[in-house]
Amino acid sequence: MKSLWKISRRYIWSAIVITVFVININMLVFAGGMLKLAGSDSGQEGDISRSLMEEINSSLRQEDGVWKLTDEGLQELEESSFVWAMLLDEHGTIAWSYELPEELNRHYSIADVSVFSRWYLADYPVRTWRKGDRLMVYGMGKGDKVRINVIYRLALMEKLPEIVKYFVLLNLLLLFALALFFAYRFYRSIRPIAQGIDSLAAKQPARVPQKGLTAELAVRLNEASRHLQEQDGKLAKRDMARTEWIAGVSHDIRTPLTLITGYADELAANPALGEEERKKAGQIQEAALVIGQLIADLNLTSKLEYQTQPLRMTSFFPAGLLRECVAEYYNQGIGDSYEIEVEIAAETEQIQCCGDTGLLLRAFRNLIGNSIRHNPDGCVVNVRLSAWEDGVEYLFTDSGLGIPERVVRVLREEEEKSAVGGGNAAWRKEDGKPEACEQNPIHVMGLRLAKQIVKAHGWMFEFERRESGTYDVRIAVCNHDSTSVSSEISG
Amino acid sequence: MNIYNCKILLVDDNRELAEMTADILRKSGYETVVTAYSCLEGMEAFRREKPELAILDIMLPDGDGFTLFRRMREVSALPILFLSARDEDNDRLFGLGLGADDYVTKPFLPQELVLRVNAILKRSYFRNQEGARASGVIELSGRRISLENATVEYQGETTALTAKELLLLKKLYANRGNVVTFDAICQAVWNDSYYGYENSLMVHIRHLREKIEEDPSHPKWILTARGIGYRLAKES
């Protein structure tokens, strides 16, 4: 309805602007005409004007009982639109004439004069002008001019301003009604198109009726929708194939990795081998376990990226979850050179959120594990939990190096490219090589996974810059329900 | 009989891996480990050997481990552990949901597998012995704590533990050497979340320390993991 009002408003404004424009043009033309006419007498054209008749009248003089027109008067008469002229004396007899047509009488009664002075004389339009006791009659060519005599009632003329007022008001109402009508018609015709576009935006197929004013548009929209659906289908198929492929490879690699781990463990415990060999066997075992973890991460990151990882949402205490994660680390043994500090604000103890605790524990493990792995000489990992809006925020910091800027840059670029449909190739450069292959390798898997897990919950994952130029991680967990944004026009 | 006398059936289609895993179990003390490489062989071995524990791979050439699990459970309640290269949460949950005793993904640490097998067997066949141990007696710096009687004996004097103190100590003792979070303790003692019990928990810990520690201000046994929980130290 909001859109209907918008369209109506626009239509009404357009109607008002057009009306004002047309009225102005008319007024200009009318004023121009009036000005032109004002230059002449009685609003008549120059060649039959009052002044011309006066001048001719004054040029007609009686000399020795005979009426004569001066040469100037004759010239003016010839140049005018009058084709003939006559002077009637007080008895109605012609005292003087100029080019008088044969068919005309030579004598006129008062009744004749009364009639032709208002209408025509033998179909000649005429004008009359008093010359003393006489009457000068000027005749124009037959069919040359039209003569109109109008008489209005005075009462009507007195009411004219009011009539004009109502007339204008009615016209405005009509204008308004017509504008609304056309606006509604337009709104109705584009509504299916708008709904179709909404469907496209929501990745739903658009089926717009192909009729009416927008039939051609509807055909194109339906076609575009069909193409998009086909493309979406192909993309989903490709993504699914890729995820399944990674899951398959991950599965196939695990069996040989188990053999490597098992045999390396056996060798590491074999007293018949030297110290060096046993140490190397231990390293092989550790490396195999790292590969195993990387494969698991790769599998999960691919599923999160293509949204095939279901979230098992349960209610949890963010403070309790953090303690569980840190306790796990201590119980597994983290080495004497490491310490994990936990600072939990008292007010967060009662806050409950909803999330996949298994995945969240994995994200926290990755973040704490990163601090431990990248600070081989030891460090203090600090995790702070504080209240934030109607949820909580975790801040993961450490006394060590922090997250390097280029790691943060790679993850941010990934996010930007992924937002414009770059997919999981976002971390690759234009030449197709991953950035990690340039200079020193960048290991972003653990961080990426943590970020993906947090983002999959719709929460905030941010890098906070330290003074040293490296970064810490802040996770803001909100309890908001996501609200669907409905399109305005489809309402 | 002890847990190492238990017969273990291992079903995995990868012969090399099956033999390696069997070796790991044998070297850790298990006397009888039988291997099979398919559902059919696994079922035959199950009927023939009557194992105390089965370790099943999920992807087998003639079926899947889940089906084999169901068929075994139709005739026996033996404990079963899934050992799979499938790390999907769905598989793990499905397996555990069926009633499996544990689910281990490949690659695994040999020691971890052995510990898990030990735990399952103890839980399944030696619960009474374990229970007796759990409700038995703890010696801490000359103090004799009876979990059964909820008493602490020291130099001829006997001090009683309250019900909450006993529950608290049992929880710590069950996880001895590990940090137990405030949340896990509150769940065990009050069957509730930590929120609201912060002070109560501290008070109970203080009282417990007064009863079992030499110097409660500098505890030697019930140690605090700051901000996380408490840990009952192992005997040195």
XYZ file of C-alpha atoms in Angstrom:
727
model
C 0.000 0.000 0.000
C 2.978 2.235 0.645
C 3.972 1.839 -2.982
C 0.439 2.640 -4.176
C 0.567 5.871 -2.207
C 3.986 6.684 -3.673
C 2.811 6.064 -7.226
C -0.430 8.019 -6.640
C 1.505 10.937 -5.219
C 3.742 10.969 -8.243
C 0.772 10.797 -10.607
C -1.047 13.619 -8.811
C 2.044 15.793 -8.855
C 2.563 15.074 -12.556
C -1.080 15.989 -13.283
C -0.721 19.216 -11.305
C 2.522 20.137 -13.061
C 1.047 19.394 -16.523
C -2.113 21.373 -15.750
C -0.215 24.356 -14.440
C 2.058 24.226 -17.471
C -0.825 24.084 -19.981
C -2.756 26.843 -18.199
C 0.327 29.034 -18.203
C 0.920 28.469 -21.904
C -2.727 29.285 -22.621
C -2.574 32.390 -20.508
C 0.584 33.503 -22.277
C -0.980 33.016 -25.702
C -4.178 34.713 -24.568
C -2.284 37.626 -23.046
C -0.236 37.959 -26.244
C -3.422 38.095 -28.317
C -4.995 40.610 -25.948
C -1.938 42.802 -26.111
C -2.060 42.707 -29.869
C -5.727 43.551 -29.895
C -5.218 46.272 -27.324
C -3.193 48.084 -29.958
C -6.302 48.349 -32.077
C -9.643 50.022 -31.305
C -12.605 48.113 -29.907
C -10.689 44.974 -30.141
C -11.136 44.996 -33.895
C -8.528 44.308 -36.527
C -6.642 47.408 -37.730
C -8.082 47.501 -41.253
C -11.672 47.869 -39.961
C -10.935 49.697 -36.714
C -12.786 52.542 -35.118
C -9.928 55.011 -35.655
C -9.804 54.124 -39.329
C -13.525 54.768 -39.643
C -13.148 58.090 -37.786
C -10.333 59.146 -40.054
C -12.275 58.274 -43.189
C -15.288 60.036 -41.701
C -13.281 63.193 -41.129
C -11.881 62.989 -44.674
C -15.432 63.095 -46.073
C -16.454 66.706 -46.448
C -19.382 68.564 -47.995
C -18.366 71.100 -50.548
C -21.076 73.063 -52.239
C -23.728 70.617 -51.126
C -21.760 67.713 -52.553
C -19.985 65.151 -50.380
C -16.384 64.496 -51.376
C -13.724 62.197 -49.960
C -10.205 63.567 -49.831
C -7.418 61.710 -51.581
C -5.915 60.611 -48.203
C -9.343 59.350 -47.122
C -9.778 57.500 -50.400
C -6.356 55.890 -50.068
C -7.140 54.759 -46.534
C -10.458 53.354 -47.648
C -8.844 51.458 -50.507
C -6.157 50.013 -48.248
C -8.706 48.897 -45.642
C -10.834 45.726 -45.634
C -13.895 47.771 -46.490
C -14.955 47.048 -50.022
C -17.664 49.676 -50.156
C -19.028 52.629 -48.145
C -22.066 54.902 -48.107
C -23.324 57.890 -46.194
C -27.013 57.890 -45.321
C -28.705 61.143 -44.530
C -31.321 61.608 -41.818
C -34.018 60.264 -44.240
C -32.185 57.117 -45.040
C -31.165 58.246 -48.514
C -27.642 57.740 -49.823
C -25.800 61.058 -49.758
C -22.419 59.676 -50.767
C -21.119 56.281 -51.721
C -18.003 54.418 -52.665
C -18.023 51.296 -54.858
C -21.597 50.608 -53.794
C -22.765 47.225 -55.116
C -25.621 47.362 -57.618
C -27.761 44.946 -55.636
C -28.053 47.319 -52.688
C -31.011 49.641 -52.201
C -30.581 53.383 -52.530
C -32.836 54.159 -49.626
C -33.079 52.605 -46.129
C -35.716 52.833 -43.468
C -34.990 52.965 -39.738
C -35.896 49.305 -39.552
C -33.358 48.473 -42.321
C -30.666 50.409 -40.496
C -31.531 48.741 -37.232
C -31.197 45.276 -38.766
C -28.025 45.709 -40.837
C -26.219 47.653 -38.122
C -26.422 44.504 -35.974
C -26.153 41.831 -38.644
C -25.523 41.921 -42.380
C -26.636 44.054 -45.289
C -27.450 41.732 -48.187
C -24.916 39.265 -46.722
C -22.254 41.985 -46.541
C -20.894 42.351 -43.002
C -21.044 46.066 -42.231
C -19.833 48.588 -39.649
C -21.569 51.885 -39.033
C -20.281 55.168 -37.700
C -22.129 58.334 -36.911
C -21.223 61.433 -38.867
C -23.232 64.298 -37.407
C -26.904 63.572 -38.167
C -25.868 61.116 -40.819
C -24.747 57.542 -40.719
C -21.642 56.259 -42.442
C -21.946 52.585 -43.453
C -18.809 50.573 -44.294
C -19.283 47.261 -46.051
C -16.870 44.335 -46.024
C -16.582 41.545 -48.569
C -19.171 38.761 -48.504
C -17.862 35.767 -46.510
C -14.838 37.757 -45.382
C -15.836 38.425 -41.771
C -18.193 36.920 -39.177
C -20.320 39.052 -36.981
C -21.489 37.777 -33.575
C -23.859 39.525 -31.270
C -24.101 38.086 -27.793
C -26.356 39.126 -24.952
C -25.953 37.637 -21.444
C -28.159 37.999 -18.468
C -26.681 40.400 -15.965
C -27.421 38.086 -13.064
C -25.348 35.428 -14.773
C -22.471 37.798 -15.299
C -22.608 38.783 -11.653
C -22.305 35.133 -10.643
C -19.482 34.530 -13.057
C -16.642 34.664 -10.456
C -18.397 32.057 -8.318
C -19.162 29.876 -11.319
C -15.512 30.047 -12.362
C -14.502 29.084 -8.817
C -16.705 25.953 -8.824
C -15.612 25.157 -12.333
C -11.966 25.223 -11.310
C -12.707 23.167 -8.183
C -14.584 20.541 -10.155
C -11.778 20.391 -12.658
C -9.270 19.869 -9.855
C -11.377 17.074 -8.360
C -11.641 15.435 -11.736
C -7.897 15.773 -12.163
C -7.297 14.199 -8.768
C -9.679 11.316 -9.422
C -8.181 10.609 -12.827
C -4.647 10.715 -11.413
C -5.642 8.234 -8.688
C -7.332 5.986 -11.188
C -4.337 5.877 -13.522
C -1.953 5.482 -10.579
C -3.912 2.482 -9.326
C -3.989 0.994 -12.819
C -0.230 1.419 -13.077
C 0.301 -0.036 -9.598
C -1.816 -3.058 -10.436
C 0.041 -3.648 -13.674
C 3.515 -3.519 -12.076
C 2.674 -5.391 -8.886
C 3.157 -8.872 -10.385
C 6.481 -7.696 -11.837
C 7.605 -6.432 -8.433
C 6.535 -9.702 -6.833
C 8.479 -11.560 -9.505
C 11.606 -9.516 -8.777
C 11.130 -10.205 -5.066
C 10.994 -13.904 -5.806
C 14.231 -13.646 -7.780
C 15.881 -11.806 -4.890
C 14.729 -14.572 -2.544
C 16.135 -17.164 -4.991
C 12.613 -18.419 -5.662
C 11.265 -19.080 -9.152
C 9.282 -16.120 -10.541
C 6.017 -16.937 -12.339
C 4.554 -13.649 -13.504
C 1.281 -13.697 -15.512
C 2.179 -12.718 -19.057
C -0.706 -10.380 -19.825
C -1.680 -6.739 -19.685
C 0.500 -3.677 -19.861
C 3.579 -5.486 -18.597
C 3.221 -8.678 -20.608
C 6.517 -8.202 -22.423
C 8.356 -7.460 -19.182
C 6.770 -10.492 -17.557
C 7.967 -12.758 -20.389
C 11.533 -11.523 -19.922
C 11.348 -11.783 -16.158
C 10.083 -15.355 -16.313
C 12.859 -16.193 -18.732
C 15.486 -14.604 -16.447
C 14.043 -16.542 -13.516
C 14.293 -19.792 -15.471
C 17.936 -19.091 -16.298
C 18.742 -18.230 -12.678
C 17.039 -21.365 -11.405
C 19.006 -23.463 -13.849
C 22.230 -21.755 -12.800
C 21.434 -22.161 -9.109
C 20.727 -25.816 -9.683
C 24.048 -26.286 -11.460
C 25.927 -24.379 -8.759
C 24.277 -26.371 -5.973
C 25.129 -29.572 -7.817
C 28.740 -28.453 -8.251
C 29.038 -27.415 -4.604
C 27.523 -30.669 -3.451
C 29.871 -32.645 -5.702
C 32.834 -30.706 -4.318
C 31.765 -31.241 -0.704
C 31.171 -34.924 -1.322
C 34.501 -35.223 -3.061
C 36.315 -33.628 -0.120
C 34.409 -35.868 2.293
C 35.364 -38.898 0.161
C 39.035 -37.938 -0.031
C 39.026 -37.189 3.681
C 37.642 -40.664 4.361
C 40.104 -42.395 2.027
C 43.115 -40.648 3.560
C 42.174 -41.572 7.108
C 42.876 -45.299 6.762
C 46.517 -44.940 5.558
C 46.978 -42.174 8.140
C 45.865 -44.584 10.844
C 48.487 -47.062 9.659
C 51.155 -44.330 9.760
C 50.081 -43.276 13.263
C 49.908 -46.832 14.544
C 53.233 -47.997 13.110
C 54.981 -44.773 14.102
C 53.706 -45.289 17.634
C 55.031 -48.837 17.599
C 58.422 -47.692 16.344
C 58.549 -44.846 18.866
C 58.082 -47.391 21.653
C 60.499 -49.967 20.214
C 63.529 -50.269 22.566
C 65.514 -52.036 19.850
C 65.702 -48.727 17.943
C 68.060 -45.870 18.739
C 66.964 -42.686 20.502
C 67.129 -40.703 17.240
C 64.982 -43.194 15.330
C 62.387 -43.329 18.086
C 62.263 -39.552 18.174
C 61.720 -39.428 14.414
C 58.979 -42.048 14.685
C 57.298 -39.857 17.303
C 57.521 -36.881 14.948
C 55.986 -38.939 12.132
C 53.121 -39.840 14.418
C 52.572 -36.213 15.400
C 52.662 -35.122 11.746
C 50.122 -37.798 10.816
C 47.799 -36.600 13.564
C 48.180 -33.010 12.328
C 47.292 -34.168 8.803
C 44.287 -35.978 10.266
C 43.161 -32.792 12.026
C 43.710 -30.732 8.869
C 41.607 -33.143 6.859
C 38.851 -32.941 9.442
C 39.061 -29.130 9.311
C 39.042 -29.129 5.503
C 35.981 -31.334 5.503
C 34.178 -29.107 7.976
C 35.221 -25.838 6.316
C 33.906 -27.086 2.981
C 30.606 -28.090 4.547
C 30.250 -24.773 6.315
C 31.076 -22.891 3.139
C 28.454 -24.735 1.116
C 25.991 -24.770 4.001
C 25.735 -28.532 4.152
C 26.770 -28.658 7.796
C 23.649 -28.814 9.950
C 23.743 -26.729 13.130
C 22.516 -28.611 16.187
C 21.193 -25.664 18.125
C 20.863 -26.081 21.863
C 20.628 -23.666 24.739
C 23.943 -23.153 26.565
C 25.696 -20.958 29.116
C 28.517 -19.076 27.311
C 30.505 -18.915 30.550
C 30.166 -22.659 31.130
C 31.145 -23.450 27.543
C 34.318 -21.381 27.871
C 35.259 -23.124 31.133
C 34.644 -26.513 29.515
C 36.962 -25.660 26.625
C 39.763 -24.370 28.856
C 39.417 -27.302 31.259
C 39.798 -29.673 28.289
C 43.076 -27.966 27.403
C 44.389 -28.276 30.948
C 43.291 -31.888 31.209
C 45.055 -32.779 27.965
C 48.185 -31.017 29.221
C 49.394 -27.767 27.694
C 52.967 -27.586 28.942
C 54.460 -25.546 31.752
C 55.282 -22.567 29.549
C 51.608 -21.945 28.771
C 48.797 -20.606 30.863
C 45.172 -19.978 29.944
C 43.593 -17.163 31.927
C 39.822 -16.952 32.056
C 38.098 -13.699 33.012
C 34.352 -14.093 33.200
C 32.227 -11.084 34.162
C 29.800 -12.059 36.929
C 26.782 -10.741 35.019
C 27.437 -13.166 32.145
C 26.964 -16.252 34.325
C 23.191 -16.116 33.997
C 23.120 -15.417 30.244
C 21.955 -18.270 28.064
C 22.413 -18.402 24.287
C 21.482 -20.810 21.558
C 24.094 -22.490 19.377
C 25.835 -25.668 18.239
C 28.056 -26.255 21.271
C 30.103 -28.959 19.524
C 31.066 -26.570 16.739
C 31.578 -23.659 19.122
C 33.951 -25.714 21.273
C 35.858 -26.504 18.105
C 36.077 -22.799 17.231
C 37.332 -21.918 20.738
C 39.833 -24.793 20.622
C 41.162 -23.498 17.309
C 41.583 -19.957 18.660
C 43.344 -21.042 21.865
C 45.307 -23.674 19.925
C 46.520 -21.001 17.506
C 47.974 -18.954 20.366
C 49.749 -22.029 21.735
C 51.015 -23.264 18.356
C 52.350 -19.929 17.146
C 54.167 -19.083 20.388
C 56.530 -22.036 20.825
C 58.399 -20.327 23.675
C 55.263 -20.149 25.743
C 52.649 -17.470 26.395
C 49.650 -16.576 28.483
C 46.385 -16.976 26.613
C 43.638 -14.758 27.953
C 39.959 -15.260 27.235
C 37.630 -12.571 28.508
C 33.860 -12.929 28.593
C 31.737 -9.852 29.081
C 28.133 -8.834 28.547
C 27.327 -7.265 25.181
C 23.938 -5.918 24.203
C 21.557 -8.778 24.991
C 24.282 -11.377 24.584
C 27.957 -11.775 25.406
C 31.321 -11.189 23.784
C 34.452 -13.301 23.971
C 37.860 -11.677 23.535
C 40.732 -14.049 22.776
C 44.155 -12.485 23.340
C 47.610 -13.750 24.213
C 50.862 -12.362 25.526
C 52.609 -13.636 22.401
C 52.778 -12.490 18.811
C 49.083 -12.144 18.038
C 47.554 -12.858 14.637
C 49.711 -11.418 11.818
C 48.168 -8.760 9.601
C 48.510 -10.799 6.408
C 46.488 -13.639 7.918
C 43.757 -11.154 8.795
C 43.988 -9.674 5.287
C 43.620 -13.100 3.655
C 40.542 -13.889 5.758
C 38.984 -10.492 5.099
C 39.588 -10.813 1.354
C 38.048 -14.257 1.450
C 34.961 -12.850 3.093
C 34.669 -9.974 0.615
C 35.108 -12.247 -2.396
C 32.788 -14.826 -0.946
C 30.164 -12.093 -0.521
C 30.271 -11.421 -4.270
C 30.131 -15.119 -5.110
C 33.840 -15.923 -5.214
C 33.270 -19.213 -3.453
C 36.076 -21.023 -1.721
C 38.600 -19.891 -4.305
C 38.488 -16.511 -2.598
C 41.825 -17.000 -0.922
C 43.482 -17.469 -4.306
C 45.075 -14.591 -6.097
C 44.201 -13.486 -9.618
C 46.874 -15.736 -11.120
C 45.236 -18.751 -9.504
C 47.993 -19.338 -6.955
C 46.977 -19.300 -3.362
C 48.416 -16.383 -1.416
C 49.845 -18.920 0.976
C 52.247 -19.982 -1.800
C 53.771 -16.503 -2.097
C 56.519 -15.684 0.459
C 56.013 -17.614 3.727
C 53.101 -19.986 3.935
C 50.042 -18.714 5.770
C 48.087 -21.215 7.837
C 44.572 -19.912 8.068
C 42.577 -23.116 8.284
C 42.005 -23.040 12.043
C 41.080 -19.366 12.096
C 38.917 -19.675 8.985
C 37.047 -22.539 10.542
C 36.500 -20.590 13.765
C 35.235 -17.643 11.748
C 32.943 -19.819 9.623
C 31.465 -21.481 12.705
C 30.739 -18.120 14.332
C 29.334 -16.667 11.096
C 27.174 -19.761 10.539
C 25.445 -18.815 13.813
C 24.894 -15.288 12.482
C 27.218 -13.818 15.127
C 30.068 -11.325 14.792
C 33.685 -12.405 14.350
C 36.082 -9.470 14.387
C 39.798 -8.899 14.461
C 40.909 -6.291 16.996
C 44.136 -4.519 16.165
C 46.826 -4.283 18.800
C 49.308 -1.427 19.030
C 51.964 -3.812 17.708
C 49.990 -4.193 14.448
C 48.927 -7.795 15.038
C 45.396 -8.836 15.950
C 43.223 -10.508 18.581
C 39.816 -12.076 18.018
C 36.500 -10.822 19.308
C 33.325 -12.876 19.030
C 30.023 -11.174 19.741
C 27.206 -13.575 20.492
C 23.761 -12.096 20.222
C 20.444 -13.519 21.189
C 18.529 -11.684 18.450
C 16.121 -13.599 16.304
C 16.797 -12.887 12.667
C 14.010 -10.844 11.151
C 12.960 -11.364 7.601
C 12.997 -8.331 5.410
C 9.875 -8.167 3.334
C 9.808 -6.242 0.182
C 7.852 -3.069 0.157
C 6.090 -3.307 -3.161
C 4.813 -6.803 -2.717
C 3.017 -5.683 0.446
C 39.257 -62.593 35.667
C 40.474 -59.192 34.616
C 39.795 -57.027 31.613
C 42.731 -58.436 29.668
C 41.088 -61.864 29.627
C 38.223 -60.406 27.632
C 37.963 -61.566 24.059
C 37.829 -58.774 21.482
C 36.426 -59.114 17.969
C 37.781 -56.602 15.472
C 35.988 -56.220 12.114
C 37.708 -54.023 9.488
C 37.928 -54.566 5.720
C 41.491 -53.228 5.594
C 43.531 -56.287 6.587
C 46.692 -54.384 7.325
C 44.881 -51.918 9.553
C 42.971 -54.709 11.291
C 46.197 -56.575 12.044
C 47.904 -53.417 13.261
C 45.022 -52.570 15.574
C 44.921 -56.160 16.850
C 48.663 -55.925 17.550
C 48.180 -52.696 19.478
C 45.561 -54.386 21.667
C 47.642 -57.527 22.125
C 50.705 -55.502 23.103
C 48.658 -53.587 25.623
C 47.789 -56.905 27.289
C 44.654 -58.258 25.665
C 45.207 -61.949 25.209
C 42.579 -62.755 22.591
C 41.899 -60.476 19.690
C 40.044 -62.020 16.751
C 39.931 -60.257 13.394
C 37.358 -60.415 10.605
C 37.226 -58.494 7.310
C 33.563 -58.372 6.321
C 30.077 -58.435 7.793
C 29.719 -62.115 7.007
C 33.048 -63.071 8.574
C 32.354 -60.774 11.476
C 28.997 -62.404 12.206
C 30.512 -65.902 11.929
C 33.351 -64.959 14.283
C 30.845 -63.367 16.665
C 28.811 -66.595 16.831
C 31.882 -68.791 17.051
C 34.089 -66.840 19.462
C 31.434 -65.129 21.633
C 33.584 -62.050 22.268
C 33.225 -59.698 25.235
C 33.743 -56.625 23.034
C 33.362 -55.901 19.317
C 35.218 -53.169 17.467
C 33.467 -52.455 14.155
C 34.438 -50.466 11.104
C 31.444 -48.811 9.442
C 32.218 -49.253 5.766
C 32.530 -52.943 5.023
C 32.532 -54.639 1.612
C 29.281 -56.554 2.124
C 27.346 -54.093 4.256
C 27.843 -51.504 6.933
C 28.906 -51.628 10.540
C 25.570 -50.233 11.706
C 23.699 -53.243 10.295
C 26.249 -55.628 11.754
C 25.837 -53.837 15.096
C 22.064 -54.406 15.015
C 22.437 -58.072 14.150
C 24.912 -58.607 16.996
C 22.745 -56.749 19.473
C 19.760 -58.886 18.526
C 21.452 -61.841 20.166
C 23.793 -60.224 22.686
C 24.212 -57.079 24.761
C 27.969 -57.083 24.343
C 29.675 -53.679 24.332
C 30.515 -52.392 20.865
C 32.902 -49.661 19.773
C 32.797 -48.129 16.300
C 36.185 -47.434 14.740
C 35.599 -45.492 11.562
C 37.176 -43.174 9.020
C 33.829 -41.385 8.815
C 34.070 -38.313 10.994
C 30.683 -36.875 10.145
C 28.750 -35.787 13.205
C 25.748 -37.553 11.709
C 27.558 -40.902 11.650
C 28.912 -40.412 15.129
C 25.508 -39.471 16.497
C 23.816 -42.269 14.588
C 26.296 -44.822 15.929
C 26.028 -43.620 19.511
C 22.274 -43.286 19.074
C 22.053 -46.959 18.147
C 23.518 -47.740 21.549
C 27.222 -48.087 20.753
C 29.501 -47.704 23.748
C 31.965 -45.436 21.949
C 32.878 -44.019 18.549
C 36.535 -43.487 17.612
C 37.547 -41.846 14.356
C 40.642 -42.695 12.342
C 43.420 -41.730 12.631
C 43.565 -42.413 16.341
C 46.264 -42.539 18.950
C 46.882 -46.236 19.761
C 47.038 -45.386 23.448
C 43.687 -43.617 23.223
C 42.041 -46.660 21.656
C 43.454 -48.912 24.365
C 42.201 -46.570 27.111
C 38.750 -46.406 25.588
C 38.605 -50.215 25.267
C 39.743 -50.534 28.893
C 37.070 -48.091 30.032
C 34.299 -49.881 28.146
C 35.284 -53.280 29.468
C 35.602 -51.999 33.059
C 32.234 -50.315 32.773
C 30.565 -53.374 31.261
C 32.037 -56.261 33.223
C 33.857 -54.874 36.237
C 31.424 -52.203 37.379
C 31.058 -53.741 40.834
C 34.779 -53.786 41.392
C 35.057 -50.222 40.136
C 32.061 -49.225 42.191
C 33.595 -50.757 45.236
C 36.720 -48.795 44.547
C 34.742 -45.613 43.960
C 32.832 -46.032 47.182
C 35.962 -47.144 48.971
C 38.611 -45.271 50.803
C 40.929 -42.462 49.787
C 44.129 -41.748 51.629
C 45.172 -38.116 51.553
C 48.173 -37.096 53.706
C 47.327 -39.575 56.399
C 43.629 -38.782 56.307
C 41.441 -41.761 55.555
C 38.338 -40.718 53.691
C 35.551 -43.254 53.405
C 33.261 -42.434 50.510
C 30.911 -45.139 51.689
C 30.558 -43.815 55.233
C 31.118 -40.139 54.356
C 33.740 -39.817 57.049
C 37.272 -38.503 57.392
C 39.487 -40.230 59.945
C 42.610 -38.523 61.188
C 44.651 -39.321 64.279
C 41.821 -41.295 65.791
C 39.234 -38.599 65.233
C 36.361 -39.044 62.821
C 34.754 -36.119 61.060
C 31.569 -36.533 59.066
C 31.160 -35.188 55.540
C 27.869 -33.548 54.649
C 25.843 -34.959 51.735
C 26.889 -32.092 49.440
C 30.543 -32.400 50.441
C 30.415 -36.097 49.693
C 28.862 -35.536 46.258
C 31.451 -32.862 45.553
C 34.336 -35.095 46.578
C 32.964 -38.030 44.596
C 32.774 -35.882 41.453
C 36.350 -34.698 41.909
C 37.526 -38.200 42.725
C 35.837 -39.647 39.613
C 37.897 -37.193 37.550
C 40.986 -37.254 39.730
C 43.898 -35.426 38.129
C 41.597 -33.483 35.799
C 40.085 -30.055 36.160
C 36.335 -30.319 36.780
C 34.501 -27.129 35.805
C 32.275 -25.266 38.236
C 29.410 -26.128 35.919
C 30.066 -29.886 35.997
C 30.393 -29.822 39.803
C 27.123 -27.895 40.245
C 25.403 -30.290 37.886
C 26.630 -33.236 39.957
C 25.947 -31.707 43.367
C 22.819 -29.571 42.836
C 21.682 -30.876 39.447
C 21.625 -27.264 38.295
C 23.719 -24.685 36.410
C 26.545 -22.764 38.100
C 24.607 -19.468 38.170
C 23.364 -18.835 41.687
C 25.675 -21.381 43.346
C 28.940 -19.420 43.075
C 29.152 -18.689 46.782
C 27.665 -21.986 47.935
C 30.265 -23.882 45.930
C 33.101 -21.840 47.430
C 31.774 -22.412 50.942
C 31.469 -26.168 50.421
C 34.966 -26.352 48.970
C 36.301 -24.434 51.984
C 34.557 -26.771 54.397
C 35.805 -29.797 52.509
C 39.352 -28.447 52.568
C 39.085 -27.863 56.308
C 38.217 -31.519 56.707
C 40.737 -33.114 54.385
C 43.625 -30.675 53.979
C 46.569 -30.262 56.329
C 46.629 -26.531 55.692
C 43.292 -25.410 54.168
C 44.771 -22.009 53.242
C 47.426 -23.716 51.144
C 45.563 -26.755 49.830
C 47.550 -29.682 48.580
C 44.735 -31.900 47.319
C 41.766 -29.827 46.215
C 43.391 -27.335 43.890
C 41.730 -24.347 42.254
C 41.941 -23.843 38.502
C 41.294 -20.100 38.621
C 38.127 -19.110 36.817
C 37.546 -22.670 35.585
C 36.977 -25.192 38.358
C 38.705 -27.524 40.842
C 40.991 -30.499 40.586
C 41.686 -33.313 42.993
C 45.430 -33.824 42.770
C 46.770 -37.279 42.028
C 48.887 -39.058 44.552
C 52.489 -38.070 44.023
